[in-house]
Short mmCIF file of C-alpha atoms in Angstrom, two decimals:
data_model
loop_
_atom_site.label_atom_id
_atom_site.label_comp_id
_atom_site.label_asym_id
_atom_site.label_seq_id
_atom_site.Cartn_x
_atom_site.Cartn_y
_atom_site.Cartn_z
CA UNK F 1 0.27 138.52 75.35
CA UNK F 2 -2.00 137.67 72.44
CA UNK F 3 -1.25 135.15 69.80
CA UNK F 4 -2.75 135.25 66.34
CA UNK F 5 -3.26 132.03 64.46
CA UNK F 6 -2.47 132.34 60.77
CA UNK F 7 -3.94 129.70 58.52
CA UNK F 8 -1.30 128.08 56.26
CA UNK F 9 -1.55 129.05 52.65
CA UNK F 10 -2.54 126.20 50.41
CA UNK F 11 -0.66 125.75 47.14
CA UNK F 12 -2.81 125.99 44.15
CA UNK F 13 -3.35 122.57 42.58
CA UNK F 14 -2.93 122.73 38.81
CA UNK F 15 -5.96 121.86 36.84
CA UNK F 16 -6.16 118.81 34.63
CA UNK F 17 -5.12 120.63 31.39
CA UNK F 18 -2.12 122.09 33.20
CA UNK F 19 -1.08 118.64 34.42
CA UNK F 20 -1.30 117.28 30.88
CA UNK F 21 0.80 120.17 29.56
CA UNK F 22 3.44 119.62 32.24
CA UNK F 23 3.61 115.91 31.47
CA UNK F 24 3.94 116.62 27.76
CA UNK F 25 6.78 119.09 28.39
CA UNK F 26 8.58 116.58 30.62
CA UNK F 27 8.15 113.86 28.00
CA UNK F 28 9.46 116.13 25.23
CA UNK F 29 12.50 117.06 27.36
CA UNK F 30 13.18 113.39 28.06
CA UNK F 31 13.00 112.54 24.36
CA UNK F 32 15.33 115.42 23.51
CA UNK F 33 17.89 114.22 26.04
CA UNK F 34 17.57 110.68 24.66
CA UNK F 35 18.14 111.83 21.08
CA UNK F 36 21.13 113.91 22.07
CA UNK F 37 22.58 110.89 23.83
CA UNK F 38 22.30 108.85 20.61
CA UNK F 39 24.28 111.35 18.54
CA UNK F 40 27.69 109.76 19.35
CA UNK F 41 26.34 106.33 18.42
CA UNK F 42 24.98 107.64 15.11
CA UNK F 43 28.32 109.32 14.34
CA UNK F 44 30.26 106.12 15.04
CA UNK F 45 27.86 104.01 12.95
CA UNK F 46 28.05 106.50 10.09
CA UNK F 47 31.84 106.41 10.09
CA UNK F 48 31.87 102.60 10.17
CA UNK F 49 29.32 102.46 7.33
CA UNK F 50 31.43 104.79 5.19
CA UNK F 51 34.53 102.69 5.86
CA UNK F 52 32.65 99.51 4.90
CA UNK F 53 31.01 100.93 1.77
CA UNK F 54 33.96 102.89 0.38
CA UNK F 55 35.86 99.87 -1.10
CA UNK F 56 32.70 98.82 -2.97
CA UNK F 57 32.15 102.37 -4.18
CA UNK F 58 35.77 102.62 -5.33
CA UNK F 59 35.50 99.29 -7.15
CA UNK F 60 32.51 100.40 -9.21
CA UNK F 61 33.94 103.90 -9.83
CA UNK F 62 37.16 102.40 -11.17
CA UNK F 63 35.34 99.76 -13.19
CA UNK F 64 33.24 102.37 -15.03
CA UNK F 65 36.20 104.62 -15.85
CA UNK F 66 38.13 104.48 -19.14
CA UNK F 67 41.06 102.07 -19.05
CA UNK F 68 43.63 104.88 -19.25
CA UNK F 69 42.17 106.47 -16.10
CA UNK F 70 42.05 103.36 -13.91
CA UNK F 71 44.74 104.74 -11.62
CA UNK F 72 42.98 108.07 -11.09
CA UNK F 73 42.67 109.07 -7.44
CA UNK F 74 39.61 111.26 -7.94
CA UNK F 75 36.74 110.29 -5.66
CA UNK F 76 34.13 111.67 -8.05
CA UNK F 77 32.69 109.16 -10.53
CA UNK F 78 33.26 109.70 -14.23
CA UNK F 79 33.90 109.92 -17.00
CA UNK F 80 31.56 106.99 -17.60
CA UNK F 81 32.79 104.15 -19.83
CA UNK F 82 32.08 100.43 -20.40
CA UNK F 83 35.53 99.81 -21.84
CA UNK F 84 36.71 97.69 -18.91
CA UNK F 85 33.59 95.49 -18.95
CA UNK F 86 33.94 94.97 -22.69
CA UNK F 87 37.58 93.98 -22.28
CA UNK F 88 36.71 91.49 -19.52
CA UNK F 89 33.89 89.99 -21.61
CA UNK F 90 36.20 89.50 -24.60
CA UNK F 91 39.23 88.28 -22.64
CA UNK F 92 37.82 85.63 -20.28
CA UNK F 93 34.68 83.46 -20.41
CA UNK F 94 33.09 85.47 -17.62
CA UNK F 95 29.60 83.99 -18.03
CA UNK F 96 30.87 80.40 -17.83
CA UNK F 97 32.96 81.30 -14.80
CA UNK F 98 29.96 82.78 -13.02
CA UNK F 99 27.88 79.68 -13.75
CA UNK F 100 30.67 77.37 -12.56
CA UNK F 101 31.15 79.43 -9.42
CA UNK F 102 27.41 79.38 -8.76
CA UNK F 103 27.37 75.59 -9.09
CA UNK F 104 30.42 75.26 -6.84
CA UNK F 105 28.97 77.52 -4.13
CA UNK F 106 25.58 75.79 -4.35
CA UNK F 107 27.15 72.32 -4.05
CA UNK F 108 29.23 73.37 -1.04
CA UNK F 109 26.25 75.04 0.66
CA UNK F 110 23.96 72.03 0.07
CA UNK F 111 26.63 69.57 1.25
CA UNK F 112 27.39 71.55 4.41
CA UNK F 113 23.70 72.00 5.15
CA UNK F 114 22.96 68.29 4.72
CA UNK F 115 25.86 67.24 6.94
CA UNK F 116 24.85 69.84 9.53
CA UNK F 117 21.25 68.58 9.61
CA UNK F 118 22.27 64.96 10.13
CA UNK F 119 25.06 65.65 12.63
CA UNK F 120 23.16 68.17 14.73
CA UNK F 121 20.10 65.88 14.79
CA UNK F 122 22.23 63.02 16.08
CA UNK F 123 23.93 65.16 18.74
CA UNK F 124 20.67 66.73 19.90
CA UNK F 125 18.37 63.69 19.97
CA UNK F 126 20.49 60.81 21.28
CA UNK F 127 22.65 60.43 24.35
CA UNK F 128 25.60 58.07 24.00
CA UNK F 129 28.98 57.41 25.58
CA UNK F 130 31.49 60.13 24.75
CA UNK F 131 28.88 62.38 23.16
CA UNK F 132 30.15 65.61 24.71
CA UNK F 133 33.76 64.75 23.93
CA UNK F 134 32.92 63.94 20.32
CA UNK F 135 30.91 67.14 19.96
CA UNK F 136 33.73 69.24 21.43
CA UNK F 137 36.22 67.62 19.05
CA UNK F 138 33.88 68.27 16.16
CA UNK F 139 33.43 71.91 17.09
CA UNK F 140 37.12 72.20 17.89
CA UNK F 141 37.89 71.54 14.24
CA UNK F 142 36.28 74.91 13.54
CA UNK F 143 38.96 76.60 15.64
CA UNK F 144 41.82 75.06 13.64
CA UNK F 145 43.20 77.64 11.18
CA UNK F 146 42.72 76.83 7.52
CA UNK F 147 46.47 77.19 6.94
CA UNK F 148 47.03 74.13 9.17
CA UNK F 149 44.79 71.82 7.13
CA UNK F 150 45.52 73.39 3.75
CA UNK F 151 48.60 71.32 2.90
CA UNK F 152 47.14 67.92 3.99
CA UNK F 153 43.97 68.64 2.01
CA UNK F 154 46.04 69.68 -0.99
CA UNK F 155 48.02 66.42 -0.85
CA UNK F 156 44.81 64.37 -0.66
CA UNK F 157 43.24 66.25 -3.57
CA UNK F 158 46.43 65.81 -5.59
CA UNK F 159 46.54 62.06 -4.93
CA UNK F 160 42.86 61.81 -5.87
CA UNK F 161 43.59 63.49 -9.22
CA UNK F 162 41.26 66.43 -8.58
CA UNK F 163 43.72 69.28 -9.09
CA UNK F 164 42.52 71.95 -11.53
CA UNK F 165 39.01 70.54 -11.11
CA UNK F 166 36.00 72.19 -9.49
CA UNK F 167 35.37 68.95 -7.57
CA UNK F 168 38.71 69.45 -5.84
CA UNK F 169 37.39 72.74 -4.47
CA UNK F 170 34.09 71.23 -3.33
CA UNK F 171 35.02 67.92 -1.67
CA UNK F 172 37.10 69.19 1.32
CA UNK F 173 34.43 71.76 2.16
CA UNK F 174 31.38 69.49 2.34
CA UNK F 175 31.27 69.73 6.14
CA UNK F 176 31.23 72.84 8.32
CA UNK F 177 31.48 72.59 12.11
CA UNK F 178 29.98 76.06 12.44
CA UNK F 179 26.78 74.95 10.69
CA UNK F 180 26.52 71.93 12.99
CA UNK F 181 26.92 74.09 16.08
CA UNK F 182 24.31 76.58 14.90
CA UNK F 183 21.69 73.94 14.06
CA UNK F 184 22.32 72.01 17.28
CA UNK F 185 21.39 75.13 19.25
CA UNK F 186 18.04 75.18 17.47
CA UNK F 187 17.48 71.45 17.93
CA UNK F 188 18.30 71.61 21.64
CA UNK F 189 15.31 73.92 22.05
CA UNK F 190 13.09 71.90 19.70
CA UNK F 191 9.90 70.67 21.47
CA UNK F 192 10.45 67.08 22.57
CA UNK F 193 6.70 66.56 22.53
CA UNK F 194 6.67 66.68 18.73
CA UNK F 195 9.32 63.97 18.52
CA UNK F 196 7.47 61.84 21.07
CA UNK F 197 4.24 62.24 19.10
CA UNK F 198 6.07 61.23 15.92
CA UNK F 199 7.40 58.10 17.65
CA UNK F 200 3.89 57.23 18.84
CA UNK F 201 2.63 57.60 15.27
CA UNK F 202 5.13 55.00 14.14
CA UNK F 203 7.64 57.32 12.52
CA UNK F 204 11.22 56.27 12.95
CA UNK F 205 14.09 58.67 13.57
CA UNK F 206 14.68 59.15 9.83
CA UNK F 207 11.06 60.03 9.03
CA UNK F 208 10.82 62.20 12.14
CA UNK F 209 13.80 64.19 10.92
CA UNK F 210 12.44 64.94 7.45
CA UNK F 211 8.72 65.08 8.25
CA UNK F 212 8.75 66.82 11.64
CA UNK F 213 12.06 68.52 12.41
CA UNK F 214 13.08 69.94 9.02
CA UNK F 215 9.68 71.53 8.19
CA UNK F 216 9.70 73.32 11.55
CA UNK F 217 13.24 74.63 11.03
CA UNK F 218 12.71 76.15 7.59
CA UNK F 219 13.54 79.75 8.64
CA UNK F 220 16.77 78.70 10.36
CA UNK F 221 17.73 76.39 7.49
CA UNK F 222 17.04 79.08 4.88
CA UNK F 223 19.14 81.62 6.77
CA UNK F 224 21.99 79.16 7.26
CA UNK F 225 21.90 78.06 3.60
CA UNK F 226 22.22 81.65 2.41
CA UNK F 227 25.15 82.31 4.72
CA UNK F 228 26.92 79.10 3.63
CA UNK F 229 26.40 80.01 -0.03
CA UNK F 230 27.83 83.51 0.46
CA UNK F 231 30.86 82.12 2.32
CA UNK F 232 31.51 79.58 -0.44
CA UNK F 233 31.11 82.23 -3.15
CA UNK F 234 33.57 84.61 -1.44
CA UNK F 235 36.22 81.93 -0.87
CA UNK F 236 39.45 82.72 -2.72
CA UNK F 237 42.50 81.09 -1.14
CA UNK F 238 41.49 77.44 -1.53
CA UNK F 239 40.11 77.75 -5.10
CA UNK F 240 43.22 79.67 -6.19
CA UNK F 241 45.40 76.91 -4.73
CA UNK F 242 43.53 74.07 -6.44
CA UNK F 243 42.77 75.80 -9.75
CA UNK F 244 46.32 76.90 -10.58
CA UNK F 245 46.11 75.96 -14.26
CA UNK F 246 42.41 76.48 -14.80
CA UNK F 247 40.18 79.54 -14.85
CA UNK F 248 36.83 77.80 -14.43
CA UNK F 249 35.63 79.91 -11.51
CA UNK F 250 35.42 83.67 -11.17
CA UNK F 251 37.70 84.02 -8.13
CA UNK F 252 40.58 82.60 -10.15
CA UNK F 253 39.54 84.33 -13.37
CA UNK F 254 40.02 87.76 -11.81
CA UNK F 255 43.62 86.78 -11.13
CA UNK F 256 44.34 86.51 -14.85
CA UNK F 257 44.44 90.31 -15.12
CA UNK F 258 47.36 90.47 -12.67
CA UNK F 259 50.70 89.60 -14.17
CA UNK F 260 54.41 90.30 -14.18
CA UNK F 261 54.04 92.59 -17.19
CA UNK F 262 51.56 94.78 -15.37
CA UNK F 263 48.23 94.87 -13.59
CA UNK F 264 45.09 95.91 -15.42
CA UNK F 265 43.25 97.39 -12.47
CA UNK F 266 40.31 98.55 -14.54
CA UNK F 267 39.68 94.99 -15.74
CA UNK F 268 40.21 93.64 -12.22
CA UNK F 269 37.61 96.01 -10.83
CA UNK F 270 35.17 95.25 -13.66
CA UNK F 271 35.50 91.49 -13.16
CA UNK F 272 35.17 91.92 -9.40
CA UNK F 273 32.02 94.01 -9.90
CA UNK F 274 30.50 91.26 -12.05
CA UNK F 275 31.47 88.69 -9.41
CA UNK F 276 29.59 90.73 -6.78
CA UNK F 277 26.35 90.88 -8.75
CA UNK F 278 24.96 87.45 -7.67
CA UNK F 279 25.52 88.34 -4.00
CA UNK F 280 23.83 91.71 -4.51
CA UNK F 281 20.85 90.00 -6.13
CA UNK F 282 20.62 87.53 -3.25
CA UNK F 283 20.58 90.41 -0.80
CA UNK F 284 17.95 92.35 -2.79
CA UNK F 285 15.49 89.46 -3.10
CA UNK F 286 16.28 87.62 0.16
CA UNK F 287 17.18 90.53 2.41
CA UNK F 288 15.16 89.30 5.36
CA UNK F 289 16.81 85.88 5.32
CA UNK F 290 20.29 87.36 4.83
CA UNK F 291 19.92 89.63 7.87
CA UNK F 292 18.41 86.76 9.85
CA UNK F 293 21.40 84.57 8.93
CA UNK F 294 23.91 86.97 10.44
CA UNK F 295 21.70 87.61 13.47
CA UNK F 296 21.40 83.88 14.12
CA UNK F 297 25.13 83.42 13.63
CA UNK F 298 25.73 85.76 16.59
CA UNK F 299 23.44 83.88 18.98
CA UNK F 300 25.10 81.95 21.77
#
């Protein structure tokens, strides 16, 4: 019985151009699958963006409508009118309110930033008895709801004679535990070699802080300062409680268009739009620092 040996057939090996084409097709298919997988995320982000932007859009649409159409439910802008802005300008000292509010927010932001620099520097550089307990108590004050401390602060401000005064809004807010916590995280990772070199050069702790630490933390300090300013500018409850008989700041000035005889929603929206302009300008010119502020605020 004879056997015949059959040589196995060899598969043809694709040439180099064919290999490149196959790799390109595989890469294109992988990218397509990746893009299709991102569609749900894009849809969710789009919906959330619309939800976040719609109140601002509605505010400006209502502000630029004639006063007799302030309650219109049409989503389309128009007819265009400056009647509400003119009424706001003639009714309340809007420019003085904006300047006072800017000064108030700036004073609060500077005070909170200064306290945060000094406190976080002390917590990060020195080790002392009860340091962790004191730091936890300090940070724990951030977790206390504002409604709990509102009445004691109001009593203190009243006894100090600062009611209906911008200083009464500023003084209780000159310290922010959140700012201390955020800066301490940066100082914990600050190079100890720089501080040791400063000590060897004869700089004391005070000079080391302002000549070594602060210059190297400018990005973090700028981002934190912007966030503190925006938070102070957007504050409403505490200023409205202290400034009951005074309309020196814009948050309380907007309230003057709401009354028992009726609410002028066109004027409210126009005044609110003017109150938003400084924040919009900050975002336009300092966009990188604003985004960095909220990114840093989310770091653990």
